Amino acid sequence: MSRRKSRIIAFQGLYSWDVGGINEKDVLNLSWVNSSSNGDEDVEKALPDDESSAFSRMLIAGTIENIEKIDETIKAHLTNWDFNRVNRVTIAILRMSVYSLLFTKDVDPSIVIDEAIDIAKNYGPDDSYKFVNAILDNIRKSI
């Protein structure tokens, strides 16, 4: 499975944790991935191998573990936006991506941003990818 699918699963898990109140343990077990019939062809049968599962879990766990620093970083780069009014899908994408920018040094920041933009195009509200791009690019420049 590609890293993109792992990122999509991580973003969906973070969204479920944030909006659905799913606890961290249940999100991290990833059993919901293949059992959900959400019709998402990108993630159906998406976790056949341990490496892909591990990458998704790392993104989810790392983001939740560092949520305060991640949210502070996002808030510091929001201009004329209230964090609580930003769409929750967009927040999940930003959180996962900011975690990668701040804490994972083995992935080039441009890849993190490109992946976030593509996920926002597919899952976020109209034009949210532009917002995601601007925020992440500013964060990248500041670190």
Coordinates of C-alpha atoms in Angstrom, one line a residue, residues 4-143:
R4 CA -0.8 8.1 0.5
K5 CA -3.3 5.5 1.6
S6 CA -1.7 5.3 5.0
R7 CA -2.0 9.1 5.3
I8 CA -5.7 9.0 4.2
I9 CA -6.3 6.4 6.9
A10 CA -4.5 8.5 9.5
F11 CA -6.5 11.6 8.5
Q12 CA -9.7 9.6 8.8
G13 CA -8.7 8.2 12.1
L14 CA -7.8 11.7 13.5
Y15 CA -11.1 13.0 12.2
S16 CA -13.0 10.2 14.0
W17 CA -11.0 10.8 17.2
D18 CA -11.8 14.6 17.1
V19 CA -15.3 14.7 15.8
G20 CA -16.7 11.3 16.6
G21 CA -15.1 11.0 20.1
I22 CA -13.6 7.6 19.2
N23 CA -10.9 6.9 21.8
E24 CA -7.3 6.7 20.8
K25 CA -7.0 2.9 21.4
D26 CA -10.0 2.2 19.1
V27 CA -8.7 4.5 16.4
L28 CA -5.2 3.0 16.6
N29 CA -6.4 -0.6 16.2
L30 CA -7.5 0.3 12.7
S31 CA -10.2 -2.4 12.7
W32 CA -12.6 0.2 11.4
V33 CA -10.7 0.5 8.1
N34 CA -11.7 -2.7 6.5
S35 CA -15.0 -3.1 8.4
S36 CA -16.4 0.3 7.3
S37 CA -18.4 0.3 4.2
N38 CA -17.8 3.9 3.5
G39 CA -17.4 3.3 -0.2
D40 CA -14.0 4.9 -0.3
E41 CA -12.1 2.9 -2.9
D42 CA -8.8 4.6 -1.8
V43 CA -8.8 2.8 1.6
E44 CA -10.9 -0.3 1.1
K45 CA -8.7 -3.3 1.9
A46 CA -6.0 -0.7 2.5
L47 CA -4.0 -2.3 5.2
P48 CA -2.8 -5.6 4.0
D49 CA 0.8 -5.2 5.3
D50 CA 2.3 -4.3 8.6
E51 CA 4.5 -1.5 7.3
S52 CA 1.4 0.5 6.1
S53 CA -0.5 -0.1 9.3
A54 CA 2.6 1.0 11.3
F55 CA 2.9 4.2 9.3
S56 CA -0.8 5.1 9.8
R57 CA -0.6 4.3 13.5
M58 CA 2.6 6.4 13.8
L59 CA 0.8 9.4 12.3
I60 CA -2.3 9.0 14.5
A61 CA -0.4 8.3 17.7
G62 CA 2.2 11.0 17.1
T63 CA -0.4 13.6 16.3
I64 CA -2.6 12.8 19.4
E65 CA 0.5 12.7 21.6
N66 CA 1.7 16.1 20.4
I67 CA -1.8 17.7 19.9
E68 CA -1.2 20.7 22.0
K69 CA 2.0 21.8 20.2
I70 CA 0.5 21.0 16.9
D71 CA -2.6 23.0 17.6
E72 CA -0.5 25.9 18.9
T73 CA 1.5 25.8 15.7
I74 CA -1.6 25.9 13.5
K75 CA -3.2 28.7 15.6
A76 CA 0.0 30.8 15.3
H77 CA -0.2 30.6 11.5
L78 CA -4.0 31.3 11.2
T79 CA -4.4 34.9 10.0
N80 CA -7.9 36.3 10.4
W81 CA -9.2 32.8 11.2
D82 CA -10.6 31.3 14.4
F83 CA -9.2 27.8 15.0
N84 CA -12.6 26.6 16.2
R85 CA -14.3 27.8 13.1
V86 CA -12.0 25.9 10.6
N87 CA -13.7 22.9 9.1
R88 CA -12.9 19.7 11.1
V89 CA -11.8 17.8 8.0
T90 CA -9.3 20.5 7.3
I91 CA -8.1 20.5 10.9
A92 CA -7.5 16.7 10.7
I93 CA -5.5 17.1 7.5
L94 CA -3.5 20.0 9.0
R95 CA -2.9 18.2 12.3
M96 CA -1.5 15.1 10.6
S97 CA 0.7 17.2 8.3
V98 CA 2.0 19.6 11.0
Y99 CA 2.9 16.5 13.0
S100 CA 5.0 15.3 10.0
L101 CA 6.6 18.7 9.5
L102 CA 7.6 19.1 13.1
F103 CA 8.4 15.5 14.2
T104 CA 9.3 13.3 11.2
K105 CA 12.5 14.3 9.5
D106 CA 12.6 11.4 7.1
V107 CA 10.0 12.8 4.8
D108 CA 10.7 15.9 2.7
P109 CA 8.4 18.8 3.7
S110 CA 7.3 19.3 0.1
I111 CA 6.0 15.7 0.0
V112 CA 4.0 16.3 3.2
I113 CA 2.5 19.4 1.8
D114 CA 1.7 17.9 -1.6
E115 CA 0.0 14.9 0.0
A116 CA -2.0 17.2 2.3
I117 CA -3.2 19.2 -0.7
D118 CA -4.3 16.1 -2.5
I119 CA -6.1 14.8 0.5
A120 CA -7.8 18.2 1.0
K121 CA -8.8 18.2 -2.7
N122 CA -10.5 14.8 -2.3
Y123 CA -12.0 15.0 1.2
G124 CA -12.1 18.7 2.2
P125 CA -14.6 21.4 1.4
D126 CA -14.2 23.3 -1.8
D127 CA -10.9 25.2 -2.1
S128 CA -9.8 24.0 1.3
Y129 CA -6.6 22.7 -0.4
K130 CA -5.6 26.4 -1.0
F131 CA -6.0 27.1 2.7
V132 CA -4.1 23.9 3.7
N133 CA -1.3 24.8 1.2
A134 CA -0.9 28.3 2.6
I135 CA -0.9 27.3 6.3
L136 CA 1.5 24.4 5.8
D137 CA 3.8 26.4 3.6
N138 CA 4.0 29.1 6.2
I139 CA 4.7 26.5 8.9
R140 CA 7.4 24.9 6.8
K141 CA 9.1 28.3 6.3
S142 CA 9.0 29.0 10.1
I143 CA 10.8 25.7 11.1

